[in-house]
CSV table of C-alpha atoms in Angstrom, one decimal:
chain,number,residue,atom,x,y,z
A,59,UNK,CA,0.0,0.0,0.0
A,60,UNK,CA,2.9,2.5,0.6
A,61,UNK,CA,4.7,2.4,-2.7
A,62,UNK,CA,5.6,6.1,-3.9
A,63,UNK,CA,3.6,6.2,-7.5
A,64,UNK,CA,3.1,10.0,-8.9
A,65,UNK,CA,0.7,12.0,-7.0
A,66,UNK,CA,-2.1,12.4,-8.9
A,67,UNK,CA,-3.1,15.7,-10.5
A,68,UNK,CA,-6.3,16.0,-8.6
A,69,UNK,CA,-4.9,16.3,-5.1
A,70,UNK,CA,-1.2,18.4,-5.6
A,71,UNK,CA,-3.4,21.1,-4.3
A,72,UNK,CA,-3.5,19.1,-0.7
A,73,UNK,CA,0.2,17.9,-0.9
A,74,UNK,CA,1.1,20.4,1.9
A,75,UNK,CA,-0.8,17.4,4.1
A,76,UNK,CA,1.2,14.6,2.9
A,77,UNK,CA,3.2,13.2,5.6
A,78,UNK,CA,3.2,12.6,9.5
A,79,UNK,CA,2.0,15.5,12.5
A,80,UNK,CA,2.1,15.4,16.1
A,81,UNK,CA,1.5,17.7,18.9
A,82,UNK,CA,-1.0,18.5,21.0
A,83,UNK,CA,-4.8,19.8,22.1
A,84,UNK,CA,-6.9,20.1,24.2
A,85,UNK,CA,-10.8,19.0,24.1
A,86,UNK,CA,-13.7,20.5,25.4
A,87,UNK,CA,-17.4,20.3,25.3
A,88,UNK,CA,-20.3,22.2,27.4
A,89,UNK,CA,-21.1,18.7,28.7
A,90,UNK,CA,-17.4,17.0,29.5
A,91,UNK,CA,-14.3,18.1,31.6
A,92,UNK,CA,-12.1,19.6,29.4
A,93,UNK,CA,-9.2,17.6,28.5
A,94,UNK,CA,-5.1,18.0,26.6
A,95,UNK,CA,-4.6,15.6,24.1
A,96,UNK,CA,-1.4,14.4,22.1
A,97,UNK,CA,-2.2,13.8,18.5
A,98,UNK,CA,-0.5,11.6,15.7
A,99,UNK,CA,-1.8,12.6,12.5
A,100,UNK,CA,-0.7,11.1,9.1
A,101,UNK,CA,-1.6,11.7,5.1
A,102,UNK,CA,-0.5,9.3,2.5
A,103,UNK,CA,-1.3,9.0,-1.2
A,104,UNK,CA,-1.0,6.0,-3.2
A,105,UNK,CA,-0.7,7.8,-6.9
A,106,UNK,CA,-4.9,7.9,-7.1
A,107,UNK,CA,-7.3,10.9,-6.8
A,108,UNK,CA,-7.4,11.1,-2.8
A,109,UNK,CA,-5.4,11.2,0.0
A,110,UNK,CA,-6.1,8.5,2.8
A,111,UNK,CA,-5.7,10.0,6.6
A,112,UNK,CA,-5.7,8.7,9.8
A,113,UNK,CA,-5.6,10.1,13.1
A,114,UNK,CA,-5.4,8.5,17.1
A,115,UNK,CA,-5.3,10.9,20.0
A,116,UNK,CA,-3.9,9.7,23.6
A,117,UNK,CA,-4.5,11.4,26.7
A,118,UNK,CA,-1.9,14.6,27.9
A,119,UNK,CA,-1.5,13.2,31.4
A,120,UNK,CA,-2.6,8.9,31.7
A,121,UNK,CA,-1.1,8.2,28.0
A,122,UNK,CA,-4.6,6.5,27.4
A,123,UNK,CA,-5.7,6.4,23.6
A,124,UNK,CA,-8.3,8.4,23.2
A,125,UNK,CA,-10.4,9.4,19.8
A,126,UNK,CA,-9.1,7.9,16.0
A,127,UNK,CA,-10.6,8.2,13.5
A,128,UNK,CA,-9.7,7.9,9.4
A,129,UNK,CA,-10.8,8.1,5.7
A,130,UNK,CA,-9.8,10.3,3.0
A,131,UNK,CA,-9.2,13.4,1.1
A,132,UNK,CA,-10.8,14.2,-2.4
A,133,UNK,CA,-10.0,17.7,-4.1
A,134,UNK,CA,-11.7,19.5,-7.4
A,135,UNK,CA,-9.3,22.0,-8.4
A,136,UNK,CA,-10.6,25.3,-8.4
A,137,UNK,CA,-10.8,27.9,-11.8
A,138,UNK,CA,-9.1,31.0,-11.5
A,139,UNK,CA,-9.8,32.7,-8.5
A,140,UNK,CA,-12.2,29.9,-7.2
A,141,UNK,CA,-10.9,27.7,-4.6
A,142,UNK,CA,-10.4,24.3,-4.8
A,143,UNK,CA,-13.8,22.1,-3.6
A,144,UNK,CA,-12.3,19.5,-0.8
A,145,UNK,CA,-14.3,16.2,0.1
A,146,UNK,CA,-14.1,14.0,3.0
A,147,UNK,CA,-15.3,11.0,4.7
A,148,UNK,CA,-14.3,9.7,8.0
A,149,UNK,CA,-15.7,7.2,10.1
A,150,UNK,CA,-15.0,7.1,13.8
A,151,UNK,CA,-14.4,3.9,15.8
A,152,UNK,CA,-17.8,5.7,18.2
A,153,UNK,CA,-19.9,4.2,15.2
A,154,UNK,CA,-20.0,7.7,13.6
A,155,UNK,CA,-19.7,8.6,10.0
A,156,UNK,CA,-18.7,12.4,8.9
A,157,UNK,CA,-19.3,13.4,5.1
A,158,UNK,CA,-17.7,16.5,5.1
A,159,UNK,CA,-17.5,19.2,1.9
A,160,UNK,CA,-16.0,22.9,2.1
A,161,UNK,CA,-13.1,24.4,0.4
A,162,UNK,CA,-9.4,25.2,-0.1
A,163,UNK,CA,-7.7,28.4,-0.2
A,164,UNK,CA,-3.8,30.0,0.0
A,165,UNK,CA,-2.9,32.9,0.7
A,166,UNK,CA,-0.1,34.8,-1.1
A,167,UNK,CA,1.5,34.1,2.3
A,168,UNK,CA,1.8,30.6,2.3
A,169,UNK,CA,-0.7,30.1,4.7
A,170,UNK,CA,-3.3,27.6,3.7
A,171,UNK,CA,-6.8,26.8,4.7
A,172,UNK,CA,-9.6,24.3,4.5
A,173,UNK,CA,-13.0,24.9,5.8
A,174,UNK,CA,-14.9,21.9,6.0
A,175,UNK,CA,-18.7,21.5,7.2
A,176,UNK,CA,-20.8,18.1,7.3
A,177,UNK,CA,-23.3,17.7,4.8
A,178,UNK,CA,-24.1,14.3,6.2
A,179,UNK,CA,-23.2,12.8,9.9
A,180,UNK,CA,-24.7,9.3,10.3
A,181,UNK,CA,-24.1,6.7,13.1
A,182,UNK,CA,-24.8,3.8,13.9
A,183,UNK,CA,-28.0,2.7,16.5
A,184,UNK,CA,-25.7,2.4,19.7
A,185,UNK,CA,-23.5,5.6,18.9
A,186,UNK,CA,-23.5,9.3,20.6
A,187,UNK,CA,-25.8,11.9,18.5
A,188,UNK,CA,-23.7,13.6,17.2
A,189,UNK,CA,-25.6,15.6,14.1
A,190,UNK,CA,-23.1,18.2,13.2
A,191,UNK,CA,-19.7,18.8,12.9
A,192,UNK,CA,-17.1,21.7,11.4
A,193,UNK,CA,-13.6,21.9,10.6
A,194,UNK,CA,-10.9,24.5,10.1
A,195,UNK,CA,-7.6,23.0,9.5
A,196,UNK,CA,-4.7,25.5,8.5
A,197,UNK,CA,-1.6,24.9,7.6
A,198,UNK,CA,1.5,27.1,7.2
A,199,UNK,CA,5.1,25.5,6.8
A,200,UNK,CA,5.4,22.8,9.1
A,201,UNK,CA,2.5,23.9,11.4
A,202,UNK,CA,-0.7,22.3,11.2
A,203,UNK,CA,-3.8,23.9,13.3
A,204,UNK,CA,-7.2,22.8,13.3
A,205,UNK,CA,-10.4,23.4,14.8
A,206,UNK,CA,-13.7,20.9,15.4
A,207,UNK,CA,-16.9,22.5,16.5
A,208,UNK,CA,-19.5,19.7,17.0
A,209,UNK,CA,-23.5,19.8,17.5
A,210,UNK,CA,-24.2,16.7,19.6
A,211,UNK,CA,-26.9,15.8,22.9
A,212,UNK,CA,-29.0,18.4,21.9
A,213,UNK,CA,-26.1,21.4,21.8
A,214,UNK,CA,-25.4,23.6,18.8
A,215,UNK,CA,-22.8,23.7,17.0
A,216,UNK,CA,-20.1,24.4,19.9
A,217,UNK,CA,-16.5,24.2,19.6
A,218,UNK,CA,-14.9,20.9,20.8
A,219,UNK,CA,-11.1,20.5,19.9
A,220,UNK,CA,-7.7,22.9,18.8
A,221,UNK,CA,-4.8,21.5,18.6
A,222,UNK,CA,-1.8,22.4,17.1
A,223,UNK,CA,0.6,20.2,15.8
A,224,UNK,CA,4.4,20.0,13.9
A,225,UNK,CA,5.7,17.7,11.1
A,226,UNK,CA,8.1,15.0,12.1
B,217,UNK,CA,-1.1,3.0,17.6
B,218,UNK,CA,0.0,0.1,17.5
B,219,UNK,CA,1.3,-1.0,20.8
B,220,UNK,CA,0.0,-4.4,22.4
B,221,UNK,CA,-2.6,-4.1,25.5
B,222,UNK,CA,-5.2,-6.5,26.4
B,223,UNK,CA,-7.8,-7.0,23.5
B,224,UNK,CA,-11.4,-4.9,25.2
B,225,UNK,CA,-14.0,-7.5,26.4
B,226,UNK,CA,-16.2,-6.4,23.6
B,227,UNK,CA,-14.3,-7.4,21.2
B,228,UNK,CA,-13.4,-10.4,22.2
B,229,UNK,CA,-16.1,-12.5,19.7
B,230,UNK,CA,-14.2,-10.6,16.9
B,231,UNK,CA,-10.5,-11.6,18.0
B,232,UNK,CA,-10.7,-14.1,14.9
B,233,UNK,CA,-10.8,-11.2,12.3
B,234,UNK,CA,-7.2,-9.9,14.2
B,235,UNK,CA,-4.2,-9.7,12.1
B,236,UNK,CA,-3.3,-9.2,7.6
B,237,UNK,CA,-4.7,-11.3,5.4
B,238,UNK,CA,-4.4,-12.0,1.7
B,239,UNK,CA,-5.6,-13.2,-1.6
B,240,UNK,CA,-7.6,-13.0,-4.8
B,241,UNK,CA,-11.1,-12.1,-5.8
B,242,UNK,CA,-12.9,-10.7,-8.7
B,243,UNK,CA,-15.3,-7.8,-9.0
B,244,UNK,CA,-18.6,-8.0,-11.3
B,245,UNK,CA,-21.5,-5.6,-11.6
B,246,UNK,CA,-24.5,-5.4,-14.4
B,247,UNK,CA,-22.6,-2.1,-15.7
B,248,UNK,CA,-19.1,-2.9,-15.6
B,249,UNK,CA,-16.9,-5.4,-17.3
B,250,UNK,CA,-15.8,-8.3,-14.5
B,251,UNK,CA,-12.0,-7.9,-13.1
B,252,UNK,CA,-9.6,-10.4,-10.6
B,253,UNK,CA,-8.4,-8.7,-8.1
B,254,UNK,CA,-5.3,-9.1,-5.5
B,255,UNK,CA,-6.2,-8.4,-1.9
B,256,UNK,CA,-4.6,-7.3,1.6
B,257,UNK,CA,-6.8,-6.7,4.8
B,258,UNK,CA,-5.9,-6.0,8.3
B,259,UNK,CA,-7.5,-5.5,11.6
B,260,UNK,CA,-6.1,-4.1,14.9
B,261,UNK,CA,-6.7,-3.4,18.2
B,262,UNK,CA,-5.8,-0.4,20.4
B,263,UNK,CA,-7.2,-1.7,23.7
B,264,UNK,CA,-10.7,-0.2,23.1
B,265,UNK,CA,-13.9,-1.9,22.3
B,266,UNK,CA,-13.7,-1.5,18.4
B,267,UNK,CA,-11.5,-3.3,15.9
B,268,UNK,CA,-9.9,-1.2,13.2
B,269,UNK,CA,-9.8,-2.0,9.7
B,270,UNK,CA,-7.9,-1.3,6.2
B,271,UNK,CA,-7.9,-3.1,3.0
B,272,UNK,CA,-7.0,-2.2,-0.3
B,273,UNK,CA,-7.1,-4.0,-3.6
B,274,UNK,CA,-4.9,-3.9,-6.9
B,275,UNK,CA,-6.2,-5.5,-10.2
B,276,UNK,CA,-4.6,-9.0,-10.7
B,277,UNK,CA,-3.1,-8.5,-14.5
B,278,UNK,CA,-1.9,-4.8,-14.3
B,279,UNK,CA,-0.8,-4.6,-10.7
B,280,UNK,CA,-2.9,-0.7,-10.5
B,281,UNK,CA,-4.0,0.1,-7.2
B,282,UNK,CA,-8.2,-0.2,-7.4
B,283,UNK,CA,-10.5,0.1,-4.4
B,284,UNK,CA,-9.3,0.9,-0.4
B,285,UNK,CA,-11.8,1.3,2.1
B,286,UNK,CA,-10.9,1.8,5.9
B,287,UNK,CA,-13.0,1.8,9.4
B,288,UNK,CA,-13.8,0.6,12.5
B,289,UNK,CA,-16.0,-2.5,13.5
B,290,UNK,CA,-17.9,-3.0,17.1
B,291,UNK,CA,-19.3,-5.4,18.7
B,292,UNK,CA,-21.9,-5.7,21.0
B,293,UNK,CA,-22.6,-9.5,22.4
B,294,UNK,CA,-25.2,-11.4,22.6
B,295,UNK,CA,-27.1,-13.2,25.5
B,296,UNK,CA,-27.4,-16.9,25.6
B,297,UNK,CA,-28.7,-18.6,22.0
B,298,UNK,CA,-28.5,-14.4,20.5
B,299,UNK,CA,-25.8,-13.7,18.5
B,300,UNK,CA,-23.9,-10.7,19.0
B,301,UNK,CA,-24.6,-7.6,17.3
B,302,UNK,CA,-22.4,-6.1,14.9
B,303,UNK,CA,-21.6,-2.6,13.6
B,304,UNK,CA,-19.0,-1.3,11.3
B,305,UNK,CA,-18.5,2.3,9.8
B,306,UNK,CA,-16.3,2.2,6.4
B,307,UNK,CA,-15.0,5.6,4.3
B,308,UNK,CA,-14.3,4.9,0.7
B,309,UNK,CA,-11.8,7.0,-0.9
B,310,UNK,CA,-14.9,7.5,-3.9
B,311,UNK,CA,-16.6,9.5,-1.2
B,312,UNK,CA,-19.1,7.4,0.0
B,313,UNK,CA,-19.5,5.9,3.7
B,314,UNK,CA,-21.2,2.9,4.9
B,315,UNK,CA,-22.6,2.1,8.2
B,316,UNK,CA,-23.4,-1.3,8.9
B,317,UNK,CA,-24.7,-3.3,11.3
B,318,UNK,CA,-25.5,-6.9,11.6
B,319,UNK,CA,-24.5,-10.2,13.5
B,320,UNK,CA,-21.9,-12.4,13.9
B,321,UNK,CA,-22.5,-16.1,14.5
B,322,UNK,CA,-20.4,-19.2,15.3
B,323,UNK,CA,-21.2,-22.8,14.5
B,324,UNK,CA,-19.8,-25.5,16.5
B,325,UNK,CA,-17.6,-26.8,13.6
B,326,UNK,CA,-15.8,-23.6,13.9
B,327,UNK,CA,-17.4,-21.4,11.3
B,328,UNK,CA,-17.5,-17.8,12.0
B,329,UNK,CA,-20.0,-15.7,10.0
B,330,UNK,CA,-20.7,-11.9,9.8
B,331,UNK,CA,-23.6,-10.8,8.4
B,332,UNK,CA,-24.4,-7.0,7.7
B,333,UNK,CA,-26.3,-4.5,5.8
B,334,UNK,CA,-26.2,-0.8,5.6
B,335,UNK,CA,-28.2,1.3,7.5
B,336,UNK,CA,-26.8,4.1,5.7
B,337,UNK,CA,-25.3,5.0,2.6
B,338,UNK,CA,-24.0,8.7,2.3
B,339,UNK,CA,-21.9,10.2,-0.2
B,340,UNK,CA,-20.3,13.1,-1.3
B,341,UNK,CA,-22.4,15.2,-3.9
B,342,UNK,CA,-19.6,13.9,-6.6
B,343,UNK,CA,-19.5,10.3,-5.8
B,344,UNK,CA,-21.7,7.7,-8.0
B,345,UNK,CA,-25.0,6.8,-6.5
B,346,UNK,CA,-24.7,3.5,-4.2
B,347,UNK,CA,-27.8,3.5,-2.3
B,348,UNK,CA,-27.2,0.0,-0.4
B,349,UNK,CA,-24.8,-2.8,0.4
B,350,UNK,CA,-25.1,-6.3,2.1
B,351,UNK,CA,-21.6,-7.9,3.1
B,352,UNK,CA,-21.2,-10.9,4.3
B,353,UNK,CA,-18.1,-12.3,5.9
B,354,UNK,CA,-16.7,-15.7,7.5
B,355,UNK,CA,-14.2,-17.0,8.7
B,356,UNK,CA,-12.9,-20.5,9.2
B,357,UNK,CA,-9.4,-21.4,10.7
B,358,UNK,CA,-6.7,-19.3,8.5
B,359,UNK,CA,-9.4,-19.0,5.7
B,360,UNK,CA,-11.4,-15.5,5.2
B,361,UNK,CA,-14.4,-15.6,2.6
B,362,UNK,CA,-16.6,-12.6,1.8
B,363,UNK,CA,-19.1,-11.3,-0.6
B,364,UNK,CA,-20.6,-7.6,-0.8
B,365,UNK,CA,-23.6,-7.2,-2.5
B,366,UNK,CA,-24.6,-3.4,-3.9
B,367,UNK,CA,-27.3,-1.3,-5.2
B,368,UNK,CA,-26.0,1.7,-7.2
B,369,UNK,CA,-26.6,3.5,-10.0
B,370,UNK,CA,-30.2,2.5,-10.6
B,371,UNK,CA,-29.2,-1.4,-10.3
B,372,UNK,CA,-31.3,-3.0,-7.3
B,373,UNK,CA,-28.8,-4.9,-4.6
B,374,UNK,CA,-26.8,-7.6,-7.1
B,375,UNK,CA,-23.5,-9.4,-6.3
B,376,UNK,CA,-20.4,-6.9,-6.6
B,377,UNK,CA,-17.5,-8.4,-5.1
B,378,UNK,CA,-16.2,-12.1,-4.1
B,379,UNK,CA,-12.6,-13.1,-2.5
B,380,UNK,CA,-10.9,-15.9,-0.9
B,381,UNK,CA,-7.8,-14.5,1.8
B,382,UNK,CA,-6.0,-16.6,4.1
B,383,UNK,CA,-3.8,-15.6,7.0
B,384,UNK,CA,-0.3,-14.1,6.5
C-alpha cells in the first residue's frame, strides 16, 4: 500500500498534508471536563485521486488512547480565482460517519486553509448523536492547526477541539 | 497506535478477524466489465472496544491500485442462544460511507459468520450513486471468505465483489 507512484493531479493542491504530524490539544465540550490531548496525524497517497488520513489521540496526562478516527481526502481543483472544492469521509471507531465538503484556499502568504462542514453525519444505533460537525484546519510551513466544532446531545454547534501540531 | 494491550472485552467474539490477510477475488457488476483482483486486509486493536480495519485491492493483470476502504468494526454481544450484534463504519476513498450493522455467528464446527447490511449510505455530492450494500463475511481457521452485494446507479442490490484471503 505505501509504494511512492506519482501523485495524482487531482490532489497536488493538498500535498502540503502529505506526511506525519504530532502535537497536541486540548478537548472541550459544554457537557465534559475539558481535557489536553497528544495527536499523531498522518496523510499518504497511493498515486490515485485522494489522500487517505488517519488520526489516534492519547490522553496529555494517563497516556490512554483516546479518539481515532480515518478516511480520506478528495480535491476539485478550483478555476481562476475559485478555490479548490475539498471532500471528506471519515468514520469514527464511536460508530460515527462524517461526510464533510468545504473548500481550499492560499494565501499569497503561504498560509493555507480548509473549511470543512458536514453535509451528512450518520451513526450507527448504539453511537452518541452527534448531528453536526465543522472543521478548520490551517496549515503554514510545518505547522498544522485545526479546529472541530461539533452539534451533539442536543447542543449547537459548539467548539470541541484545537490542537496544534508540527511535522516529524 | 500500534502498541500491544489486552484485547477490550467487547471485542473479544471478533478476535478471529485480528491480524493481515491476503488473496484473490474478482469484481462484477450489471454495468461494468468483470475484473480479478489481489487483496490485503488488516485488523487491529488499540485496547478499546472496536477493531480497526484497512484493505486495499490492486487488479490481478496490471498490478494498479483499485478500491481501499478503511474503518472501524464494534461489537456488541449477545445473550445466551442471540448472536452478538455487529456494527461497522467504512470511508471509501470514492466518497461514500457505509454504516453497517449486523450479526456475527459461530457454528460449533468452527465457522464464523458476519452478516451486515447498511443502515446508511451517504456520499459526497460527486460520488456515484450507491444506495445499499449487504456484506457478508466468515471466517474459518486461516481462511477468510466474503461477498458484498450493492445497489447503485439505478441497479437493485446484485452481487459486486467475491474473494478468498488466508492468513499471513
Amino acid at each position: 500500500m505505501d509504494e511512492a507512484p506519482a501523485l495524482h493531479p487531482d490532489v497536488v493542491p493538498l500535498a502540503f498534508l502529505l506526511g506525519e504530524w504530532a502535537g497536541e490539544g486540548r478537548g472541550e465540550y459544554p457537557t465534559i471536563e475539558s481535557f489536553p490531548y497528544r495527536e499523531q496525524v498522518r496523510f499518504w497517497h497511493v498515486g490515485k485521486p485522494f489522500l487517505a488520513y488517519t488520526q489516534g489521540t492519547k490522553h496529555a496526562e494517563t497516556g490512554l488512547p483516546l479518539h481515532a478516527e480515518m478516511g480520506y481526502w478528495r480535491c476539485f481543483p478550483g478555476d481562476d480565482g475559485v478555490p479548490a472544492h475539498i471532500e471528506v469521509v471519515l468514520s469514527h471507531p464511536s460508530g460515527i460517519s462524517e461526510v464533510l465538503e468545504g473548500s481550499l484556499r492560499a494565501d499569497l502568504a503561504g498560509l493555507a486553509t480548509i473549511d470543512l462542514t458536514t453535509s451528512s453525519v450518520t451513526r450507527t444505533h448504539t453511537a452518541k448523536q452527534v448531528t453536526a460537525l465543522a472543521r478548520q484546519l490551517t496549515v503554514e510551513g510545518d505547522v498544522l492547526r485545526y479546529s472541530v466544532a461539533m452539534a451533539a446531545v442536543g447542543q449547537p454547534l459548539t467548539h470541541h477541539l484545537g490542537a496544534e501540531l508540527r511535522r516529524v
